[in-house]
PDB file of C-alpha atoms in Angstrom:
ATOM      1  CA  MET A1373      26.819  -9.023  12.125  1.00  0.00           C
ATOM      2  CA  THR A1374      23.936  -8.487   9.681  1.00  0.00           C
ATOM      3  CA  THR A1375      20.509  -9.708  10.758  1.00  0.00           C
ATOM      4  CA  VAL A1376      17.250 -10.318   8.937  1.00  0.00           C
ATOM      5  CA  ARG A1377      15.864  -7.279  10.753  1.00  0.00           C
ATOM      6  CA  ASP A1378      18.717  -5.093   9.445  1.00  0.00           C
ATOM      7  CA  ILE A1379      17.877  -6.032   5.880  1.00  0.00           C
ATOM      8  CA  GLU A1380      14.145  -5.565   6.366  1.00  0.00           C
ATOM      9  CA  GLN A1381      14.705  -2.099   7.831  1.00  0.00           C
ATOM     10  CA  TYR A1382      17.002  -1.183   4.935  1.00  0.00           C
ATOM     11  CA  LEU A1383      14.427  -2.332   2.377  1.00  0.00           C
ATOM     12  CA  TYR A1384      11.681  -0.383   4.149  1.00  0.00           C
ATOM     13  CA  ALA A1385      13.878   2.727   4.013  1.00  0.00           C
ATOM     14  CA  TRP A1386      13.960   2.267   0.235  1.00  0.00           C
ATOM     15  CA  ALA A1387      10.361   1.103  -0.223  1.00  0.00           C
ATOM     16  CA  PRO A1388       8.377   2.304   2.820  1.00  0.00           C
ATOM     17  CA  ARG A1389       5.511   0.177   4.083  1.00  0.00           C
ATOM     18  CA  GLU A1390       3.096   3.076   3.659  1.00  0.00           C
ATOM     19  CA  LEU A1391       3.590   2.886  -0.120  1.00  0.00           C
ATOM     20  CA  ALA A1392       2.047  -0.601  -0.144  1.00  0.00           C
ATOM     21  CA  GLU A1393      -1.596  -1.063  -1.039  1.00  0.00           C
ATOM     22  CA  SER A1394      -3.874  -1.650   1.961  1.00  0.00           C
ATOM     23  CA  TRP A1395      -4.534  -5.266   0.928  1.00  0.00           C
ATOM     24  CA  ASP A1396      -0.858  -6.110   0.442  1.00  0.00           C
ATOM     25  CA  ASN A1397       1.268  -8.453   2.551  1.00  0.00           C
ATOM     26  CA  VAL A1398       4.805  -7.080   2.765  1.00  0.00           C
ATOM     27  CA  GLY A1399       7.900  -7.199   4.939  1.00  0.00           C
ATOM     28  CA  LEU A1400       9.303 -10.158   6.866  1.00  0.00           C
ATOM     29  CA  LEU A1401       6.712 -12.887   6.298  1.00  0.00           C
ATOM     30  CA  VAL A1402       8.686 -15.928   7.462  1.00  0.00           C
ATOM     31  CA  GLY A1403      11.640 -16.313   9.812  1.00  0.00           C
ATOM     32  CA  ASP A1404      13.520 -14.978  12.805  1.00  0.00           C
ATOM     33  CA  PRO A1405      14.180 -11.209  12.691  1.00  0.00           C
ATOM     34  CA  GLU A1406      17.350 -11.660  14.752  1.00  0.00           C
ATOM     35  CA  ALA A1407      18.829 -14.456  12.626  1.00  0.00           C
ATOM     36  CA  GLU A1408      22.270 -13.749  11.217  1.00  0.00           C
ATOM     37  CA  VAL A1409      22.518 -13.415   7.436  1.00  0.00           C
ATOM     38  CA  HIS A1410      25.585 -14.314   5.378  1.00  0.00           C
ATOM     39  CA  ARG A1411      23.939 -15.029   2.027  1.00  0.00           C
ATOM     40  CA  VAL A1412      20.763 -13.717   0.375  1.00  0.00           C
ATOM     41  CA  LEU A1413      18.917 -15.058  -2.658  1.00  0.00           C
ATOM     42  CA  VAL A1414      16.940 -12.468  -4.646  1.00  0.00           C
ATOM     43  CA  ALA A1415      13.954 -13.681  -6.684  1.00  0.00           C
ATOM     44  CA  LEU A1416      10.685 -12.400  -8.060  1.00  0.00           C
ATOM     45  CA  ASP A1417       8.719 -15.213  -6.374  1.00  0.00           C
ATOM     46  CA  VAL A1418       9.318 -17.652  -3.535  1.00  0.00           C
ATOM     47  CA  THR A1419       8.658 -20.814  -5.526  1.00  0.00           C
ATOM     48  CA  PRO A1420       9.543 -24.363  -4.444  1.00  0.00           C
ATOM     49  CA  GLN A1421      12.442 -24.207  -6.903  1.00  0.00           C
ATOM     50  CA  VAL A1422      13.705 -20.968  -5.384  1.00  0.00           C
ATOM     51  CA  VAL A1423      13.518 -22.478  -1.898  1.00  0.00           C
ATOM     52  CA  ASP A1424      15.505 -25.506  -3.076  1.00  0.00           C
ATOM     53  CA  GLU A1425      18.056 -23.158  -4.622  1.00  0.00           C
ATOM     54  CA  ALA A1426      18.338 -21.185  -1.376  1.00  0.00           C
ATOM     55  CA  ILE A1427      18.918 -24.415   0.558  1.00  0.00           C
ATOM     56  CA  GLU A1428      21.517 -25.639  -1.938  1.00  0.00           C
ATOM     57  CA  LYS A1429      23.393 -22.329  -1.897  1.00  0.00           C
ATOM     58  CA  GLY A1430      23.331 -21.957   1.877  1.00  0.00           C
ATOM     59  CA  CYS A1431      21.194 -18.804   1.984  1.00  0.00           C
ATOM     60  CA  GLN A1432      19.641 -17.580   5.226  1.00  0.00           C
ATOM     61  CA  LEU A1433      17.236 -15.193   3.506  1.00  0.00           C
ATOM     62  CA  ILE A1434      15.171 -14.889   0.341  1.00  0.00           C
ATOM     63  CA  ALA A1435      14.367 -11.317  -0.693  1.00  0.00           C
ATOM     64  CA  ALA A1436      11.436 -11.408  -3.130  1.00  0.00           C
ATOM     65  CA  HIS A1437       8.921  -9.153  -4.802  1.00  0.00           C
ATOM     66  CA  HIS A1438       5.733 -11.215  -4.650  1.00  0.00           C
ATOM     67  CA  PRO A1439       4.576 -12.251  -1.161  1.00  0.00           C
ATOM     68  CA  VAL A1440       5.249 -15.858  -0.241  1.00  0.00           C
ATOM     69  CA  MET A1441       1.758 -15.727   1.260  1.00  0.00           C
ATOM     70  CA  ASN A1442      -0.433 -13.625  -0.995  1.00  0.00           C
ATOM     71  CA  CYS A1443      -2.722 -12.974   1.968  1.00  0.00           C
ATOM     72  CA  ALA A1444      -2.546 -11.935   5.606  1.00  0.00           C
ATOM     73  CA  TRP A1445      -1.383 -14.464   8.218  1.00  0.00           C
ATOM     74  CA  ASN A1446      -4.882 -14.628   9.710  1.00  0.00           C
ATOM     75  CA  GLN A1447      -6.101 -15.977   6.357  1.00  0.00           C
ATOM     76  CA  VAL A1448      -3.629 -18.883   6.428  1.00  0.00           C
ATOM     77  CA  GLN A1449      -5.756 -21.731   7.735  1.00  0.00           C
ATOM     78  CA  THR A1450      -3.329 -24.626   7.232  1.00  0.00           C
ATOM     79  CA  VAL A1451       0.358 -25.285   6.632  1.00  0.00           C
ATOM     80  CA  ARG A1452       0.415 -28.757   5.062  1.00  0.00           C
ATOM     81  CA  THR A1453       3.060 -30.516   3.018  1.00  0.00           C
ATOM     82  CA  ASP A1454       0.452 -31.763   0.512  1.00  0.00           C
ATOM     83  CA  ASP A1455      -0.282 -28.129  -0.392  1.00  0.00           C
ATOM     84  CA  ARG A1456       2.086 -26.028  -2.511  1.00  0.00           C
ATOM     85  CA  GLN A1457       2.145 -23.041  -0.179  1.00  0.00           C
ATOM     86  CA  GLY A1458       2.379 -25.328   2.822  1.00  0.00           C
ATOM     87  CA  ARG A1459       5.406 -27.095   1.346  1.00  0.00           C
ATOM     88  CA  VAL A1460       7.136 -23.779   0.697  1.00  0.00           C
ATOM     89  CA  LEU A1461       6.499 -22.530   4.231  1.00  0.00           C
ATOM     90  CA  THR A1462       7.499 -25.841   5.784  1.00  0.00           C
ATOM     91  CA  GLU A1463      10.788 -25.960   3.886  1.00  0.00           C
ATOM     92  CA  LEU A1464      11.621 -22.351   4.756  1.00  0.00           C
ATOM     93  CA  ILE A1465      11.007 -22.950   8.441  1.00  0.00           C
ATOM     94  CA  ARG A1466      12.695 -26.365   8.489  1.00  0.00           C
ATOM     95  CA  HIS A1467      15.898 -24.905   7.015  1.00  0.00           C
ATOM     96  CA  GLY A1468      15.813 -21.635   8.933  1.00  0.00           C
ATOM     97  CA  ILE A1469      15.415 -19.485   5.823  1.00  0.00           C
ATOM     98  CA  ALA A1470      13.649 -16.150   6.222  1.00  0.00           C
ATOM     99  CA  ALA A1471      11.546 -14.507   3.508  1.00  0.00           C
ATOM    100  CA  ILE A1472      11.216 -10.751   3.088  1.00  0.00           C
ATOM    101  CA  CYS A1473       8.793  -9.623   0.384  1.00  0.00           C
ATOM    102  CA  MET A1474       8.523  -6.069  -0.949  1.00  0.00           C
ATOM    103  CA  HIS A1475       5.553  -5.909  -3.297  1.00  0.00           C
ATOM    104  CA  THR A1476       3.428  -2.874  -4.171  1.00  0.00           C
ATOM    105  CA  ASN A1477       5.672  -0.682  -2.036  1.00  0.00           C
ATOM    106  CA  LEU A1478       8.572  -1.659  -4.317  1.00  0.00           C
ATOM    107  CA  ASP A1479       6.373  -0.992  -7.368  1.00  0.00           C
ATOM    108  CA  ALA A1480       5.894   2.570  -6.152  1.00  0.00           C
ATOM    109  CA  ALA A1481       9.348   3.301  -4.703  1.00  0.00           C
ATOM    110  CA  ALA A1482      11.913   5.513  -6.375  1.00  0.00           C
ATOM    111  CA  GLY A1483      14.296   3.153  -8.128  1.00  0.00           C
ATOM    112  CA  GLY A1484      11.756   0.349  -7.789  1.00  0.00           C
ATOM    113  CA  VAL A1485      10.005  -1.897 -10.288  1.00  0.00           C
ATOM    114  CA  ASN A1486       8.438   0.762 -12.486  1.00  0.00           C
ATOM    115  CA  GLU A1487      11.412   3.099 -12.650  1.00  0.00           C
ATOM    116  CA  VAL A1488      13.735   0.215 -13.508  1.00  0.00           C
ATOM    117  CA  LEU A1489      11.270  -0.983 -16.162  1.00  0.00           C
ATOM    118  CA  ALA A1490      11.019   2.483 -17.707  1.00  0.00           C
ATOM    119  CA  GLN A1491      14.775   2.928 -17.759  1.00  0.00           C
ATOM    120  CA  LYS A1492      15.261  -0.556 -19.224  1.00  0.00           C
ATOM    121  CA  LEU A1493      13.029   0.445 -22.127  1.00  0.00           C
ATOM    122  CA  GLY A1494      15.059   3.594 -22.755  1.00  0.00           C
ATOM    123  CA  LEU A1495      12.587   6.123 -21.337  1.00  0.00           C
ATOM    124  CA  SER A1496      13.688   9.416 -19.811  1.00  0.00           C
ATOM    125  CA  ASP A1497      12.065  12.426 -18.088  1.00  0.00           C
ATOM    126  CA  LEU A1498      10.083  10.040 -15.919  1.00  0.00           C
ATOM    127  CA  LYS A1499       6.838  11.031 -14.205  1.00  0.00           C
ATOM    128  CA  MET A1500       4.291   9.171 -12.080  1.00  0.00           C
ATOM    129  CA  LEU A1501       1.437   7.456 -13.899  1.00  0.00           C
ATOM    130  CA  THR A1502      -0.889   7.432 -10.858  1.00  0.00           C
ATOM    131  CA  GLU A1503      -1.318   9.327  -7.609  1.00  0.00           C
ATOM    132  CA  GLU A1504      -0.386   6.117  -5.775  1.00  0.00           C
ATOM    133  CA  LYS A1505       2.997   6.252  -7.565  1.00  0.00           C
ATOM    134  CA  ILE A1506       2.244   3.069  -9.472  1.00  0.00           C
ATOM    135  CA  GLY A1507       3.569   3.126 -13.035  1.00  0.00           C
ATOM    136  CA  ARG A1508       5.756   5.654 -14.798  1.00  0.00           C
ATOM    137  CA  ILE A1509       5.550   7.813 -17.918  1.00  0.00           C
ATOM    138  CA  GLY A1510       8.582   8.686 -20.008  1.00  0.00           C
ATOM    139  CA  THR A1511       9.735   9.547 -23.508  1.00  0.00           C
ATOM    140  CA  LEU A1512      11.979   7.866 -26.029  1.00  0.00           C
ATOM    141  CA  LYS A1513      14.848   9.802 -27.592  1.00  0.00           C
ATOM    142  CA  CYS A1514      12.985   9.791 -30.883  1.00  0.00           C
ATOM    143  CA  GLU A1515       9.699   8.608 -32.315  1.00  0.00           C
ATOM    144  CA  ILE A1516       9.770   5.056 -33.681  1.00  0.00           C
ATOM    145  CA  PRO A1517       7.262   2.700 -35.345  1.00  0.00           C
ATOM    146  CA  LEU A1518       5.320   0.434 -32.989  1.00  0.00           C
ATOM    147  CA  VAL A1519       6.612  -2.802 -34.527  1.00  0.00           C
ATOM    148  CA  GLU A1520      10.213  -1.650 -34.038  1.00  0.00           C
ATOM    149  CA  PHE A1521       9.434  -0.827 -30.411  1.00  0.00           C
ATOM    150  CA  THR A1522       7.849  -4.240 -29.806  1.00  0.00           C
ATOM    151  CA  HIS A1523      11.042  -5.902 -31.025  1.00  0.00           C
ATOM    152  CA  SER A1524      13.015  -3.763 -28.561  1.00  0.00           C
ATOM    153  CA  VAL A1525      10.665  -4.722 -25.718  1.00  0.00           C
ATOM    154  CA  ILE A1526      11.127  -8.431 -26.478  1.00  0.00           C
ATOM    155  CA  GLU A1527      14.900  -8.075 -26.585  1.00  0.00           C
ATOM    156  CA  LEU A1528      15.310  -5.796 -23.559  1.00  0.00           C
ATOM    157  CA  LEU A1529      12.901  -7.665 -21.282  1.00  0.00           C
ATOM    158  CA  ARG A1530      13.811 -11.116 -22.649  1.00  0.00           C
ATOM    159  CA  CYS A1531      10.186 -11.927 -23.375  1.00  0.00           C
ATOM    160  CA  ASN A1532       9.276 -15.182 -25.074  1.00  0.00           C
ATOM    161  CA  GLY A1533       6.767 -13.089 -26.970  1.00  0.00           C
ATOM    162  CA  LEU A1534       4.089 -10.481 -26.359  1.00  0.00           C
ATOM    163  CA  ARG A1535       0.595  -9.398 -27.304  1.00  0.00           C
ATOM    164  CA  TYR A1536      -0.122  -5.960 -28.662  1.00  0.00           C
ATOM    165  CA  VAL A1537      -2.697  -3.845 -30.428  1.00  0.00           C
ATOM    166  CA  ASP A1538      -1.751  -1.100 -32.876  1.00  0.00           C
ATOM    167  CA  ALA A1539      -3.693   2.117 -32.399  1.00  0.00           C
ATOM    168  CA  GLY A1540      -2.059   3.602 -35.501  1.00  0.00           C
ATOM    169  CA  ARG A1541       0.354   5.800 -33.569  1.00  0.00           C
ATOM    170  CA  PRO A1542       4.161   5.827 -33.519  1.00  0.00           C
ATOM    171  CA  VAL A1543       5.848   5.367 -30.161  1.00  0.00           C
ATOM    172  CA  HIS A1544       7.292   8.317 -28.276  1.00  0.00           C
ATOM    173  CA  ARG A1545       5.472   9.023 -24.994  1.00  0.00           C
ATOM    174  CA  VAL A1546       5.196   5.716 -23.157  1.00  0.00           C
ATOM    175  CA  ALA A1547       3.542   4.594 -19.928  1.00  0.00           C
ATOM    176  CA  VAL A1548       4.769   1.489 -18.141  1.00  0.00           C
ATOM    177  CA  GLY A1549       3.223  -0.580 -15.381  1.00  0.00           C
ATOM    178  CA  GLY A1550       5.109  -3.626 -14.145  1.00  0.00           C
ATOM    179  CA  GLY A1551       2.768  -6.557 -13.602  1.00  0.00           C
ATOM    180  CA  ALA A1552      -0.994  -6.324 -13.977  1.00  0.00           C
ATOM    181  CA  CYS A1553      -1.733  -2.616 -14.514  1.00  0.00           C
ATOM    182  CA  GLY A1554      -4.475  -2.702 -17.111  1.00  0.00           C
ATOM    183  CA  CYS A1555      -6.728  -0.756 -14.748  1.00  0.00           C
ATOM    184  CA  TYR A1556      -4.508   2.280 -15.374  1.00  0.00           C
ATOM    185  CA  ILE A1557      -5.241   2.529 -19.094  1.00  0.00           C
ATOM    186  CA  PRO A1558      -7.418   5.640 -18.499  1.00  0.00           C
ATOM    187  CA  GLN A1559      -4.514   7.371 -16.716  1.00  0.00           C
ATOM    188  CA  ALA A1560      -2.173   6.594 -19.608  1.00  0.00           C
ATOM    189  CA  ILE A1561      -4.644   8.055 -22.090  1.00  0.00           C
ATOM    190  CA  ALA A1562      -5.293  11.131 -19.922  1.00  0.00           C
ATOM    191  CA  ALA A1563      -1.533  11.750 -19.697  1.00  0.00           C
ATOM    192  CA  GLY A1564      -1.269  11.893 -23.484  1.00  0.00           C
ATOM    193  CA  CYS A1565       0.660   8.648 -23.902  1.00  0.00           C
ATOM    194  CA  ASP A1566       0.693   6.905 -27.267  1.00  0.00           C
ATOM    195  CA  THR A1567       1.785   3.521 -25.827  1.00  0.00           C
ATOM    196  CA  PHE A1568       1.317   1.529 -22.610  1.00  0.00           C
ATOM    197  CA  VAL A1569       3.559  -1.412 -21.685  1.00  0.00           C
ATOM    198  CA  THR A1570       2.169  -3.645 -18.948  1.00  0.00           C
ATOM    199  CA  SER A1571       0.893  -7.233 -18.539  1.00  0.00           C
ATOM    200  CA  ASP A1572      -2.107  -9.473 -17.903  1.00  0.00           C
ATOM    201  CA  LEU A1573      -4.342  -7.417 -20.172  1.00  0.00           C
ATOM    202  CA  LYS A1574      -7.851  -8.729 -20.761  1.00  0.00           C
ATOM    203  CA  TYR A1575      -9.575  -9.283 -24.079  1.00  0.00           C
ATOM    204  CA  ASN A1576     -11.787  -6.254 -23.528  1.00  0.00           C
ATOM    205  CA  ASP A1577      -8.759  -4.079 -22.789  1.00  0.00           C
ATOM    206  CA  PHE A1578      -7.522  -4.721 -26.319  1.00  0.00           C
ATOM    207  CA  LEU A1579     -11.014  -4.512 -27.822  1.00  0.00           C
ATOM    208  CA  ASP A1580     -12.249  -1.333 -26.147  1.00  0.00           C
ATOM    209  CA  THR A1581      -9.147   0.865 -25.872  1.00  0.00           C
ATOM    210  CA  GLU A1582      -8.858   3.572 -28.524  1.00  0.00           C
ATOM    211  CA  GLY A1583      -5.961   5.856 -29.370  1.00  0.00           C
ATOM    212  CA  LEU A1584      -3.388   3.970 -27.284  1.00  0.00           C
ATOM    213  CA  ASN A1585      -0.990   1.249 -28.389  1.00  0.00           C
ATOM    214  CA  LEU A1586      -1.215  -1.565 -25.839  1.00  0.00           C
ATOM    215  CA  ILE A1587       1.652  -3.992 -25.228  1.00  0.00           C
ATOM    216  CA  ASP A1588       1.265  -6.975 -22.900  1.00  0.00           C
ATOM    217  CA  ALA A1589       4.864  -8.070 -22.308  1.00  0.00           C
ATOM    218  CA  GLY A1590       4.105 -10.597 -19.562  1.00  0.00           C
ATOM    219  CA  HIS A1591       3.990 -10.351 -15.787  1.00  0.00           C
ATOM    220  CA  PHE A1592       7.384 -11.921 -15.135  1.00  0.00           C
ATOM    221  CA  PRO A1593       9.403  -9.932 -17.731  1.00  0.00           C
ATOM    222  CA  THR A1594       7.929  -6.575 -16.708  1.00  0.00           C
ATOM    223  CA  GLU A1595       8.769  -7.114 -13.027  1.00  0.00           C
ATOM    224  CA  ASN A1596      11.835  -9.340 -12.949  1.00  0.00           C
ATOM    225  CA  VAL A1597      13.916  -6.363 -14.124  1.00  0.00           C
ATOM    226  CA  VAL A1598      13.937  -5.185 -10.496  1.00  0.00           C
ATOM    227  CA  CYS A1599      15.818  -8.240  -9.208  1.00  0.00           C
ATOM    228  CA  PRO A1600      19.305  -7.143 -10.368  1.00  0.00           C
ATOM    229  CA  ALA A1601      18.638  -3.685  -8.926  1.00  0.00           C
ATOM    230  CA  LEU A1602      17.587  -5.239  -5.617  1.00  0.00           C
ATOM    231  CA  ARG A1603      20.678  -7.454  -5.598  1.00  0.00           C
ATOM    232  CA  ASP A1604      22.977  -4.489  -6.298  1.00  0.00           C
ATOM    233  CA  ARG A1605      21.432  -2.335  -3.583  1.00  0.00           C
ATOM    234  CA  LEU A1606      21.714  -5.063  -0.971  1.00  0.00           C
ATOM    235  CA  ALA A1607      25.286  -5.863  -1.976  1.00  0.00           C
ATOM    236  CA  GLU A1608      26.268  -2.210  -1.636  1.00  0.00           C
ATOM    237  CA  ALA A1609      24.477  -1.722   1.688  1.00  0.00           C
ATOM    238  CA  PHE A1610      25.760  -4.989   3.223  1.00  0.00           C
ATOM    239  CA  PRO A1611      29.242  -5.667   1.800  1.00  0.00           C
ATOM    240  CA  ALA A1612      29.819  -8.555   4.219  1.00  0.00           C
ATOM    241  CA  VAL A1613      26.763 -10.392   2.830  1.00  0.00           C
ATOM    242  CA  ASP A1614      26.862 -12.448  -0.365  1.00  0.00           C
ATOM    243  CA  VAL A1615      23.845 -11.481  -2.502  1.00  0.00           C
ATOM    244  CA  LEU A1616      22.782 -13.664  -5.427  1.00  0.00           C
ATOM    245  CA  CYS A1617      20.024 -13.515  -8.053  1.00  0.00           C
ATOM    246  CA  SER A1618      18.039 -16.702  -8.506  1.00  0.00           C
ATOM    247  CA  THR A1619      18.871 -18.786 -11.544  1.00  0.00           C
ATOM    248  CA  SER A1620      16.024 -21.250 -11.009  1.00  0.00           C
ATOM    249  CA  HIS A1621      13.237 -18.667 -11.427  1.00  0.00           C
ATOM    250  CA  SER A1622      13.742 -16.989 -14.772  1.00  0.00           C
TER     251      SER A1622
END
C-alpha cells in the first residue's frame, strides 16, 4: 500500500525541504498523510480546474509545484466557498484529495525545474546560477543568432509568444531561471552569459540591462516542463500507482 506520506517522503528525498526558501510553503499542505493512494494527478498549480479533474479521474493526491496556499497555515484566516482559495481547499477536503507541493526546493533540486528547463533548451555542461542553487548555466552546441534561438524557445517550451531584448550578442552561454528570476540578472552577467531565459521580467529589467540578451518566455512555460519529469519519477518509484499529468492546466 502506498500512502500520501510515502510519496511526500520520496519527493523530499529528491527535493529536500532545506532547499526551499525560508518564506516558502512546501510539502503536504492538505490531506491525510496515512491515506492510501492509487492515482496521482501532477500539475503546476492546484487550480479549481485541476481539482475538478482530480475528482473526475478518481485521484487521491495532487502533486504540484506551486503551493495551493501561497502562505503559511497561520496566515489562512478563512476557508470560504465564496473565495477562490477557499473553494479549492473545501473541494480537496470534501473529496479526500491530498495536495503535496514542492516549490523552491524543486527549483533547486538536481533534476528539478531548472535542470529540466536547461536540458529542454539544449544546454549542456550545466552549472549553478546562484549559491542557493536556483537557476542553471549551460552552453549550446554551437553559437546561433538570437532570433533563431527565440524561435527554438517558443517551439520547445510551447510558448504562445515571448518578450525579448537583443543585446547584440549571439547565443552560446545561456542562463535559465524557471519562473520569476529577474533578480538574478547580475549573476548571469557575472558568469559571462550572453543570454538569460526566465519570466516575469519588469520594464526596467529590459531597459537597464546591458550586454545580456533577455528572454521572458512566461512563467508557466518555463516551469511546466518539470511536470512530465515529476510524473515519470513518481511512476518509476511507485509502479502500483497510476500517475497522470493534468490536461486541464496547460
